[in-house]
Coordinates of C-alpha atoms in Angstrom, one line a residue:
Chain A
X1 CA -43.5 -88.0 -148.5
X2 CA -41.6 -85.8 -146.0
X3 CA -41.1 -87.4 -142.5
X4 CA -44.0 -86.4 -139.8
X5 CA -43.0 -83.0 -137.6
X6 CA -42.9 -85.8 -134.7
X7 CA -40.1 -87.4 -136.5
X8 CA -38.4 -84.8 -137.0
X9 CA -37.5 -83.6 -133.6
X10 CA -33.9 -83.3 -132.2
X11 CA -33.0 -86.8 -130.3
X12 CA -32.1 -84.4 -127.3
X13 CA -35.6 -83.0 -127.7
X14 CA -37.2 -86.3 -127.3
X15 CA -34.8 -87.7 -124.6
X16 CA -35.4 -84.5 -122.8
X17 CA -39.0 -85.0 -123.0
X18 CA -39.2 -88.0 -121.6
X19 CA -37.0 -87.0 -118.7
X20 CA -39.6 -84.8 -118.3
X21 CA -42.4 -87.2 -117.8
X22 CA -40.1 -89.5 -115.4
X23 CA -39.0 -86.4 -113.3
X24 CA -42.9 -86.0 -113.4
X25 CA -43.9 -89.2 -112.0
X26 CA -40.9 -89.4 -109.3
X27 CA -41.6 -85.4 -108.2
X28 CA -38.4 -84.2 -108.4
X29 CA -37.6 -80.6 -109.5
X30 CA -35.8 -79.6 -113.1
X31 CA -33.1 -77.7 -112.6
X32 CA -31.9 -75.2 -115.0
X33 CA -30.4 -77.4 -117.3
X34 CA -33.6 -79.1 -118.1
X35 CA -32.6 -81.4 -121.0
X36 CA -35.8 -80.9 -122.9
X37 CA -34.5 -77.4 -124.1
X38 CA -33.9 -76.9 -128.1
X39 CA -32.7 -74.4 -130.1
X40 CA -34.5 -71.5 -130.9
X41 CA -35.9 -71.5 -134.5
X42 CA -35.0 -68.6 -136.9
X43 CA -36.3 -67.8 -140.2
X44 CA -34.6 -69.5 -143.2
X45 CA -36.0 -68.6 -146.3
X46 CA -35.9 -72.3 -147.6
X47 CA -37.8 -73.6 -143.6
X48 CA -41.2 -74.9 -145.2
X49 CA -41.8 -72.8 -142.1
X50 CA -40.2 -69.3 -142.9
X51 CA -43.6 -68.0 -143.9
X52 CA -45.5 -68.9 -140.7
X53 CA -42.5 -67.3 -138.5
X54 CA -43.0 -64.4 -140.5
X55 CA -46.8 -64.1 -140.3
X56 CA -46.1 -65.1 -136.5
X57 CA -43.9 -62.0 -136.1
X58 CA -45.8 -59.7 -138.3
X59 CA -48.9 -60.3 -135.3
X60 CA -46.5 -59.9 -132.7
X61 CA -44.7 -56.7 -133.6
X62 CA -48.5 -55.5 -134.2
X63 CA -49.7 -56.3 -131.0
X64 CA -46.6 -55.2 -129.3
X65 CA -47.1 -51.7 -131.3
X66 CA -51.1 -51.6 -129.9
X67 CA -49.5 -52.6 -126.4
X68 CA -46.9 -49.4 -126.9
X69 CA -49.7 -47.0 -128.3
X70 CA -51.8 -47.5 -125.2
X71 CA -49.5 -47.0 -122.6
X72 CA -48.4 -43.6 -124.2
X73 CA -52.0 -42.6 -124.6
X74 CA -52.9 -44.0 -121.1
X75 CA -50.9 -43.3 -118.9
X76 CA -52.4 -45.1 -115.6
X77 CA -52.0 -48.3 -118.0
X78 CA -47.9 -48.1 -118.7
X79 CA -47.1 -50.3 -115.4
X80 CA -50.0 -52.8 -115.9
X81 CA -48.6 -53.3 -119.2
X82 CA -45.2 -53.7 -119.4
X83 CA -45.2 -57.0 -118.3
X84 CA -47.1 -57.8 -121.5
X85 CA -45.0 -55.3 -123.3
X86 CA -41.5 -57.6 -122.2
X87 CA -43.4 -61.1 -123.2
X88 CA -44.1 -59.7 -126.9
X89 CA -40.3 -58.3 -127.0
X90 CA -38.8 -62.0 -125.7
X91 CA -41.0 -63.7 -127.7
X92 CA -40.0 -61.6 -131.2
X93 CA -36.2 -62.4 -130.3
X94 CA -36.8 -66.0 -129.4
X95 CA -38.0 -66.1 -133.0
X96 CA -35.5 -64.9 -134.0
X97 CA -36.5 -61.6 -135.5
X98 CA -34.4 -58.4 -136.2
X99 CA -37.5 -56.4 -136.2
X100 CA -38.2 -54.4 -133.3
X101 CA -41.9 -53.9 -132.2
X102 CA -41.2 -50.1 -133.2
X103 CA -40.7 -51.0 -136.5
X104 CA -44.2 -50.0 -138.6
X105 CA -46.6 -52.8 -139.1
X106 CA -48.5 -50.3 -141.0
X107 CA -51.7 -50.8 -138.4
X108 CA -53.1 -47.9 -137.4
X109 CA -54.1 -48.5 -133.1
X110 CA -57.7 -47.6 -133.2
X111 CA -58.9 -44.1 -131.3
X112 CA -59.6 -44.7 -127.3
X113 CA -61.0 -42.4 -125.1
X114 CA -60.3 -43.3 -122.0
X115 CA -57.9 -46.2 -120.5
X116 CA -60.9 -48.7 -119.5
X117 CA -61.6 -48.4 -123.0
X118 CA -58.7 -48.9 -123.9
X119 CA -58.0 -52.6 -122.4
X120 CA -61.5 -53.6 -123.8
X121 CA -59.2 -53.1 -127.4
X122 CA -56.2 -54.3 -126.2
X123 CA -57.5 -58.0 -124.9
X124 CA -59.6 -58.4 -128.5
X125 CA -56.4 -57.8 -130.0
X126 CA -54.1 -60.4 -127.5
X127 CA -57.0 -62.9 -128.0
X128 CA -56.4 -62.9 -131.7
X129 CA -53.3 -63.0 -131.4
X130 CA -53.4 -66.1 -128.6
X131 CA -55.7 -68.1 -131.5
X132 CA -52.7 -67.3 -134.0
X133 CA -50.1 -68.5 -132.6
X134 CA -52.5 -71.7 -131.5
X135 CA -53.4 -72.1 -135.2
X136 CA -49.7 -71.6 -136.3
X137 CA -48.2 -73.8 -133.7
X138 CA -50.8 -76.6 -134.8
X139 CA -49.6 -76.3 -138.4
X140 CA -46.4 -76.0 -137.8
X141 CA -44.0 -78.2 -139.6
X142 CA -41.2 -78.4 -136.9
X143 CA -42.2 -80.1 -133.5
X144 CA -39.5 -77.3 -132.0
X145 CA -41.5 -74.1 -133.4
X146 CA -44.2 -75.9 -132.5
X147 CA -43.6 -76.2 -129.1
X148 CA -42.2 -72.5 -129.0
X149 CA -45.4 -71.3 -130.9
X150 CA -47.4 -73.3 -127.9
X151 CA -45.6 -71.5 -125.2
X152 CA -45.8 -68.3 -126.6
X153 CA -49.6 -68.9 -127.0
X154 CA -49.8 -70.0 -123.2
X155 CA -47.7 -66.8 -122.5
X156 CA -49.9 -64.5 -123.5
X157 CA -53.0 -66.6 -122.2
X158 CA -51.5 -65.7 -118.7
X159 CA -50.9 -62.3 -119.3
X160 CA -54.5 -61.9 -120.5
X161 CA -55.8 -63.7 -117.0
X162 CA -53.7 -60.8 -115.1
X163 CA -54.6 -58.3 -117.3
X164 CA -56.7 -56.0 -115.3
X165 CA -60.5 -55.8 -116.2
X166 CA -60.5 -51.8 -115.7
X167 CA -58.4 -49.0 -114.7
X168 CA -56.9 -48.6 -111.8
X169 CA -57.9 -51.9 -110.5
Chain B
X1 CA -39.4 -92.4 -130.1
X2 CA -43.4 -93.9 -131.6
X3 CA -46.4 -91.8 -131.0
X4 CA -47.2 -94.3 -128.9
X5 CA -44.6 -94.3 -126.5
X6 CA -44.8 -90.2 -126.3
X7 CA -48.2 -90.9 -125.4
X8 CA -47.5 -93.3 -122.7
X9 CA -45.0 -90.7 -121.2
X10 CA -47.8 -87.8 -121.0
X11 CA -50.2 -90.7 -119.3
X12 CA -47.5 -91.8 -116.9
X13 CA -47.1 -88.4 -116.1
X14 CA -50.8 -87.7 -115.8
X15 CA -51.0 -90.9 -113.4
X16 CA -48.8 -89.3 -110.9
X17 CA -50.3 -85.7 -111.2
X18 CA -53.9 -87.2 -110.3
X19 CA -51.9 -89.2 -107.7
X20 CA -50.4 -86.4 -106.3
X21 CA -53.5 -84.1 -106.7
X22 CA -55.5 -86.5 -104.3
X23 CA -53.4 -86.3 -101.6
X24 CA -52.8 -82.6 -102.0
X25 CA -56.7 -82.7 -101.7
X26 CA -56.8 -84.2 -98.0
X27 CA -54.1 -81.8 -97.1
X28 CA -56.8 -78.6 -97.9
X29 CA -59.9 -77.6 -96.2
X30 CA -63.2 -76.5 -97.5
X31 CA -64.1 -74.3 -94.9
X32 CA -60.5 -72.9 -93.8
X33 CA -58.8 -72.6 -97.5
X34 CA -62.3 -72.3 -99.4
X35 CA -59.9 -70.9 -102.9
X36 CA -57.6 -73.2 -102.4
X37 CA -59.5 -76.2 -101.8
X38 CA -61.9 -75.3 -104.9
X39 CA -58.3 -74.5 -107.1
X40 CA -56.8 -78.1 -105.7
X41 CA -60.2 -80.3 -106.3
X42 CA -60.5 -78.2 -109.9
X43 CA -56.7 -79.7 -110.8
X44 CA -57.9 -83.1 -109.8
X45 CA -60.7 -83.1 -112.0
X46 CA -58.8 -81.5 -114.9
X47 CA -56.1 -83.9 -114.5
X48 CA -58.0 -86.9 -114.3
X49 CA -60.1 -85.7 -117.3
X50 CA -56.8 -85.9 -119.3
X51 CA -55.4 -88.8 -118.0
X52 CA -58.8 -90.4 -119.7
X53 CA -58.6 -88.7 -122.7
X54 CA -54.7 -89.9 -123.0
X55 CA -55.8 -93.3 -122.2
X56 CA -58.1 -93.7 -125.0
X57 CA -55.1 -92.0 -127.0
X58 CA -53.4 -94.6 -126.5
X59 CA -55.9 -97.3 -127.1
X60 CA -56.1 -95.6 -130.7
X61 CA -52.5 -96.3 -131.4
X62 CA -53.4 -100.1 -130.7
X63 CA -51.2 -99.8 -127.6
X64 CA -52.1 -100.7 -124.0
X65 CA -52.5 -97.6 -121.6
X66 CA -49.4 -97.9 -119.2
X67 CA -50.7 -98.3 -115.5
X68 CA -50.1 -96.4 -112.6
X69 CA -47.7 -96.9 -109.8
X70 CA -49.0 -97.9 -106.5
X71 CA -48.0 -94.5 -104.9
X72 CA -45.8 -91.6 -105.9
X73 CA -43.1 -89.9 -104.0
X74 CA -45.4 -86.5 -103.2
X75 CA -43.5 -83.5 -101.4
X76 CA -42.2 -83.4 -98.2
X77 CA -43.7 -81.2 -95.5
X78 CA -47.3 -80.6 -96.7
X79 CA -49.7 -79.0 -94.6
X80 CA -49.6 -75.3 -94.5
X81 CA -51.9 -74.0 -97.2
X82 CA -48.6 -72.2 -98.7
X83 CA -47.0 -75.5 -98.8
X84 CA -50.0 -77.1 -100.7
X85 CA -49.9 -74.5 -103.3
X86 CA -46.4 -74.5 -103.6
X87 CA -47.0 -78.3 -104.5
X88 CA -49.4 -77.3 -107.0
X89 CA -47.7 -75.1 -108.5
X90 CA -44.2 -77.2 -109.0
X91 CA -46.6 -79.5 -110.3
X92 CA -48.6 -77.4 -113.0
X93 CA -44.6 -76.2 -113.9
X94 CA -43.6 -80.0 -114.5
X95 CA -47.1 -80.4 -116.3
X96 CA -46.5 -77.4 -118.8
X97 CA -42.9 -79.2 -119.7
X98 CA -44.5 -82.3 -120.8
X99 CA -47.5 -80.8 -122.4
X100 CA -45.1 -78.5 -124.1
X101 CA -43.0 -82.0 -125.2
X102 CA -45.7 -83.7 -126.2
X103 CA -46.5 -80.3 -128.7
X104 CA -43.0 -80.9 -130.3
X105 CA -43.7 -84.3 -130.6
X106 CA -47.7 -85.2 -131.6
X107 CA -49.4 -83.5 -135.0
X108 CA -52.7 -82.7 -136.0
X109 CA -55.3 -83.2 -133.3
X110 CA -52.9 -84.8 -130.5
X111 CA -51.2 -81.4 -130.8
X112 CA -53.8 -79.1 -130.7
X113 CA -55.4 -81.5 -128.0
X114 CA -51.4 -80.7 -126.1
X115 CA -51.3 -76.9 -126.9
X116 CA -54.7 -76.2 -125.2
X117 CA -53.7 -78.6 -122.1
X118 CA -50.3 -76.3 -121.6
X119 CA -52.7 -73.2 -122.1
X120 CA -54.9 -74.3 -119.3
X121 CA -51.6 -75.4 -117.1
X122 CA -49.8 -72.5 -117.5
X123 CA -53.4 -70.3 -116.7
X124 CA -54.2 -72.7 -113.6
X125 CA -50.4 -71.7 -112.3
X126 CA -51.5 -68.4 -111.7
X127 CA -54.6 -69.4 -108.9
X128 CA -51.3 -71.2 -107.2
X129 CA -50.1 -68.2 -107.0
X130 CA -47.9 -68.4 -110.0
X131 CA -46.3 -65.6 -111.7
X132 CA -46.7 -65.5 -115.4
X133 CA -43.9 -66.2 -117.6
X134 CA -42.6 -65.0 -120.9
X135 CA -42.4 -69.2 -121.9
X136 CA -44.7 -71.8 -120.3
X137 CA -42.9 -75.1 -120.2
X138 CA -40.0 -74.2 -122.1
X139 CA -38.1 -71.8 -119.9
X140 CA -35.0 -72.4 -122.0
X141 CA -36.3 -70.1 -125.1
X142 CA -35.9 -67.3 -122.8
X143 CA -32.2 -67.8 -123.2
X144 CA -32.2 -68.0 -126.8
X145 CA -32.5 -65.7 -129.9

């Protein structure tokens, strides 16, 4: 029986965590070198995770494509998304992917007439992909991608509370 | 490091944040900061919710819930509303780290149970005036490809 994901974190992970929940209770600030940093994971084809990194990155170069089609279609809409358009981007190279968000998914973005329209589409699409990377980070074998997964979920969750609710607002 | 124990680190850490929370509460007004007061008493709540729920974590794994201190260092020079939130916010920051931590280190419904707790931390930033960020409780992975 292979060891539980908990197990299997770095021992600088879990000293670093718990330095985190002491600097918690004493209120101090974490300064750049927050110990609870690990590596980034990257796909190896024999991770017992490769294929959920690749299905994770396969949903964020599509999003990231919808998030590109609609700011070239919309114009009004290419400021008030590019924040989100930068979070997809870091979030494809912290996993770390070679594929750019320009590179086809094969998804077609679906026709929008006008932008309000247009964000209705868009926050469908981030919510699936929020509930993705919540179900992937949940199955995830590593407690790193795991964690990773979890932040990029809570990333996007963010973005999708900013996002505006119609144009020009 | 046991389940266990990473459990008793998130409820330590929940301990202080309701702690903290209740006196960040006497430091708002209803009347004056109506948003903020409503944002502060909704983190107390929240916060005390999960220190419950990580209590009878705990009492799953057979362990004894750790207790919390009689007081906390809280932040210096609170009273301004901008200084409350700023407290809030440094706190919803330190909350997303550990939440994020006990993600790497829980599995199944612990972990689920941690990935929706840094959602809702990292979303609750924002009404203390937090700016979002490309990772939530692991700033490091920006750094990293």
């Amino acid at each position: 029986m292979s060891p539980a994901p908990a197990l299997r974190t770095t021992r600088r992970t879990t000293l670093g965590g718990a330095l985190v929940g002491v600097v918690v209770l004493a209120g101090c600030d974490l300064g750049s070198g927050d110990p609870a940093s690990a590596p980034a994971p990257s796909v190896d084809p024999d991770d017992p995770d490769a294929g959920l990194v690749e299905n994770v990155v396969d949903d964020v170069v599509a999003t990231r494509q919808l998030v590109e089609t609609l700011r070239r279609r919309h114009g009004s809409l290419r400021r008030p998304l590019g924040g989100l358009a930068q979070v997809h981007d870091a979030h494809l190279e912290a996993l770390g992917s070679s594929r750019r968000s320009d590179q086809g998914s094969g998804r077609r973005s679906p026709p929008t007439s006008n932008a309000a329209e247009a964000l209705v589409v868009l926050r469908a699409r981030e919510l699936r992909h929020q509930r993705l990377l919540v179900e992937r980070a949940t199955a995830a074998r590593s407690g790193r991608l795991a964690r990773l997964l979890a932040s990029m979920s809570a990333a996007v969750a963010q973005q999708l509370a900013v996002l505006p609710r119609e144009e020009g607002r | 490091m046991t389940t266990l124990d990473v459990l008793q680190v998130a409820l330590a850490a929940e301990h202080a944040a309701v702690y903290v929370y209740g006196v960040l509460g006497a430091q708002t007004s209803a009347s004056d900061t109506p948003q903020l007061f409503a944002a502060v008493s909704d983190a107390y709540e929240t916060h005390r919710a999960r220190r419950d729920h990580v209590t009878d974590l705990v009492l799953e794994e057979g362990g004894t819930p750790v207790a919390s201190e009689p007081a906390y260092e809280i932040p210096r020079g609170l009273g301004p509303p901008a200084t409350v939130a700023g407290a809030a916010l440094s706190l919803e920051r330190r909350s997303a780290s550990t939440y994020a931590w006990l993600v790497a280190n829980t599995v199944g419904g612990q972990r689920r149970w941690a990935i929706d707790a840094l959602t809702d931390t990292a979303v609750r930033e924002l009404s203390f005036r937090g700016s979002p960020e490309t990772f939530p409780g692991a700033d490091e992975s920006a750094d990293r490809g």
